């Protein structure tokens, strides 16, 4: 997987992004400044950042972990800031497949789960000619577009504050203005990109990569000692460390987008990567978190409720769909179990911390000096253990829980792709029935002898005939694309 | 045949250190404990089975030794709350760490109880102890006369004596300290129980994950499928190891520090009870003094007698109490030290074993790449 788990992300400034406020995007003072972030052995370079506009902010953010941050400063105004992560692209490299099939790379991440590989059916199982043809059609000279997401920075204060990320691109493609460039983007921009893509690309049969999830899923407040007010604050303290991982998800999302040859051509994608200021994406709140899956499921339901049921002439789709559903079920089961594990691990952090406190108190009230010292030391050891438990919980969360959640979202995206095909079929069917109706009304007009209306009717029939042909072609084309997409999706460039 | 419990003093015929609760047997709702002890004469081992009622019988006997002077100053080894098969939630909560699992910790606590009594300089001499440990006939079926240590009945006397100021600085300090310490010890024991229970939940979750992964194994011939299956199987093994590790950690916690904290907490309560009894006696003493002062000449002599008796008894109690407190202080420090040392040793051993295991798994995964 391109988003490796042993990459050390830069420290993240914690801030809650404020949904719906009308603050415009930050001016990005960050384009090509010659910062050398692509070379392996470069030393950290001081980079000046744009200055925030505090007057845009109107409300108060509860600052959840103000005391947490070392590293990146909240000093947005002074602008001196060094890049912790020198070679952003060390593990970000994406290579598109050359013709002839997928070349699975060894994933550099330590996560062993690759359920997707269970899907890879050898091309020979399908109609050989059309598939090979497809792959040849796709043949381009291999090119690269590398994307990195770094330097999350809190912008603004109070309720209007949000986190802006630096999105850096390195490419040899002619369609971009420069070879290397970067922009600042916020979370809603990512959602906005997804929204645009899913609307515009909805009838091609592409798997639109699911948008990244912002909320640190699973970091719900765990109930520990009810009488211990500090236990709640304690759980929150650790969120900062986990927020760092947010960048990883964004990178993954962008790399999936740019590694899709057709999506890469979409001007919105180019704009996202290149354009200095993006108009603020609104009403994307519904998409974040579990919203994406809800949306997909709603769309699927709508498709299923259509009165004309699809007669599947090609069992490949049915079989594949069934396979996907089974896989999704399995993933959900795993997810449930992993979520439970992560939850209890976090519980353990809390109870360890509380226990440590009680031992400290016991040590304090102990008369015997040696025993008192021993108990106090035990309290300290338990505090350290609590940190270890935190790391373990976070590790389990990011290696397993997030991975599974991501796969499940991918499955959702794939289902969306299949739904596109069904909708194309329905559109075709509807056009056929409309054509039929037009013919019937033409017949009626012939009989009723109304020559002027007849002319119109003939024109309409011609129009609809061509539509029927068009939609049938669309449907076939989508079918092929979906097939291609499904195969492509189980190469590592996708994952 | 039930031996008469007449004699107050007797020497125990078994080796105290050899007393073991070897097993607990479930018999319907009752738990029966099998107790073993070696004869001092070296000629063999006593095996007896005892239910909770028998333990209570023993305790009641010891409570009711009114003839032993200063008996109220004794810190009685605490008997754990009664355990039952399918105990109610309330009982489980009262039992704390002793209620976990299949009563292993509980047995250990019962064993400690018997040993503490047998080793006690005053209590160990009571014949009831000998009978409890050696008689084949369970003693608990026979009722004991009501004892004077029922705290509930004392509390029902109305006056709140717990806060009554002491005449002796040593005891006042001890009472104050005990009050604080009892709370701390109880809290520590409860918090530790929370940790252990959470560890158990993690173990279960790991087991579930391990099982779920095994179910992901596919039977196909596709090389990628086979790879995937291999990964799932290996990961499943890893989580099984994790489960074993967490389970061991939890067990170590219970059998060493858990028991230690639990015992500490219950002993502090026992000391509290003793101090309370003494305080009640103090109140009684002050009452008799007042009565003697105020008494009319006719009654004066009698009141003086009563006062003198109360003073003597109070002195005895205080004397015994001081010894008991000193004894307890030394014993509990030693006990906790042992518990902490054992805890560290066991956890270190478990950690080393697990580290080895995990290393092997890591190597195996690397080999698969």
PDB file of C-alpha atoms in Angstrom, chain B residues 3 33 74 87 94 108-109 124 128 131 197 245 282 356:
ATOM      1  CA  UNK B   3     -15.978 -33.263  69.894  1.00  0.00           C
ATOM      2  CA  UNK B  33     -13.580 -26.771  49.792  1.00  0.00           C
ATOM      3  CA  UNK B  74      -7.754  -8.901  68.426  1.00  0.00           C
ATOM      4  CA  UNK B  87     -24.016 -15.697  42.782  1.00  0.00           C
ATOM      5  CA  UNK B  94     -18.721  -7.630  47.121  1.00  0.00           C
ATOM      6  CA  UNK B 108      -6.438 -18.946  47.991  1.00  0.00           C
ATOM      7  CA  UNK B 109      -8.159 -16.335  50.135  1.00  0.00           C
ATOM      8  CA  UNK B 124      -4.685 -20.501  67.016  1.00  0.00           C
ATOM      9  CA  UNK B 128     -12.115 -25.137  67.179  1.00  0.00           C
ATOM     10  CA  UNK B 131     -11.455 -29.583  64.902  1.00  0.00           C
ATOM     11  CA  UNK B 197     -11.686  -7.338  33.887  1.00  0.00           C
ATOM     12  CA  UNK B 245      -0.558 -13.395  26.602  1.00  0.00           C
ATOM     13  CA  UNK B 282     -14.060   3.288  75.862  1.00  0.00           C
ATOM     14  CA  UNK B 356       9.774 -14.811  22.116  1.00  0.00           C
TER      15      UNK B 356
END
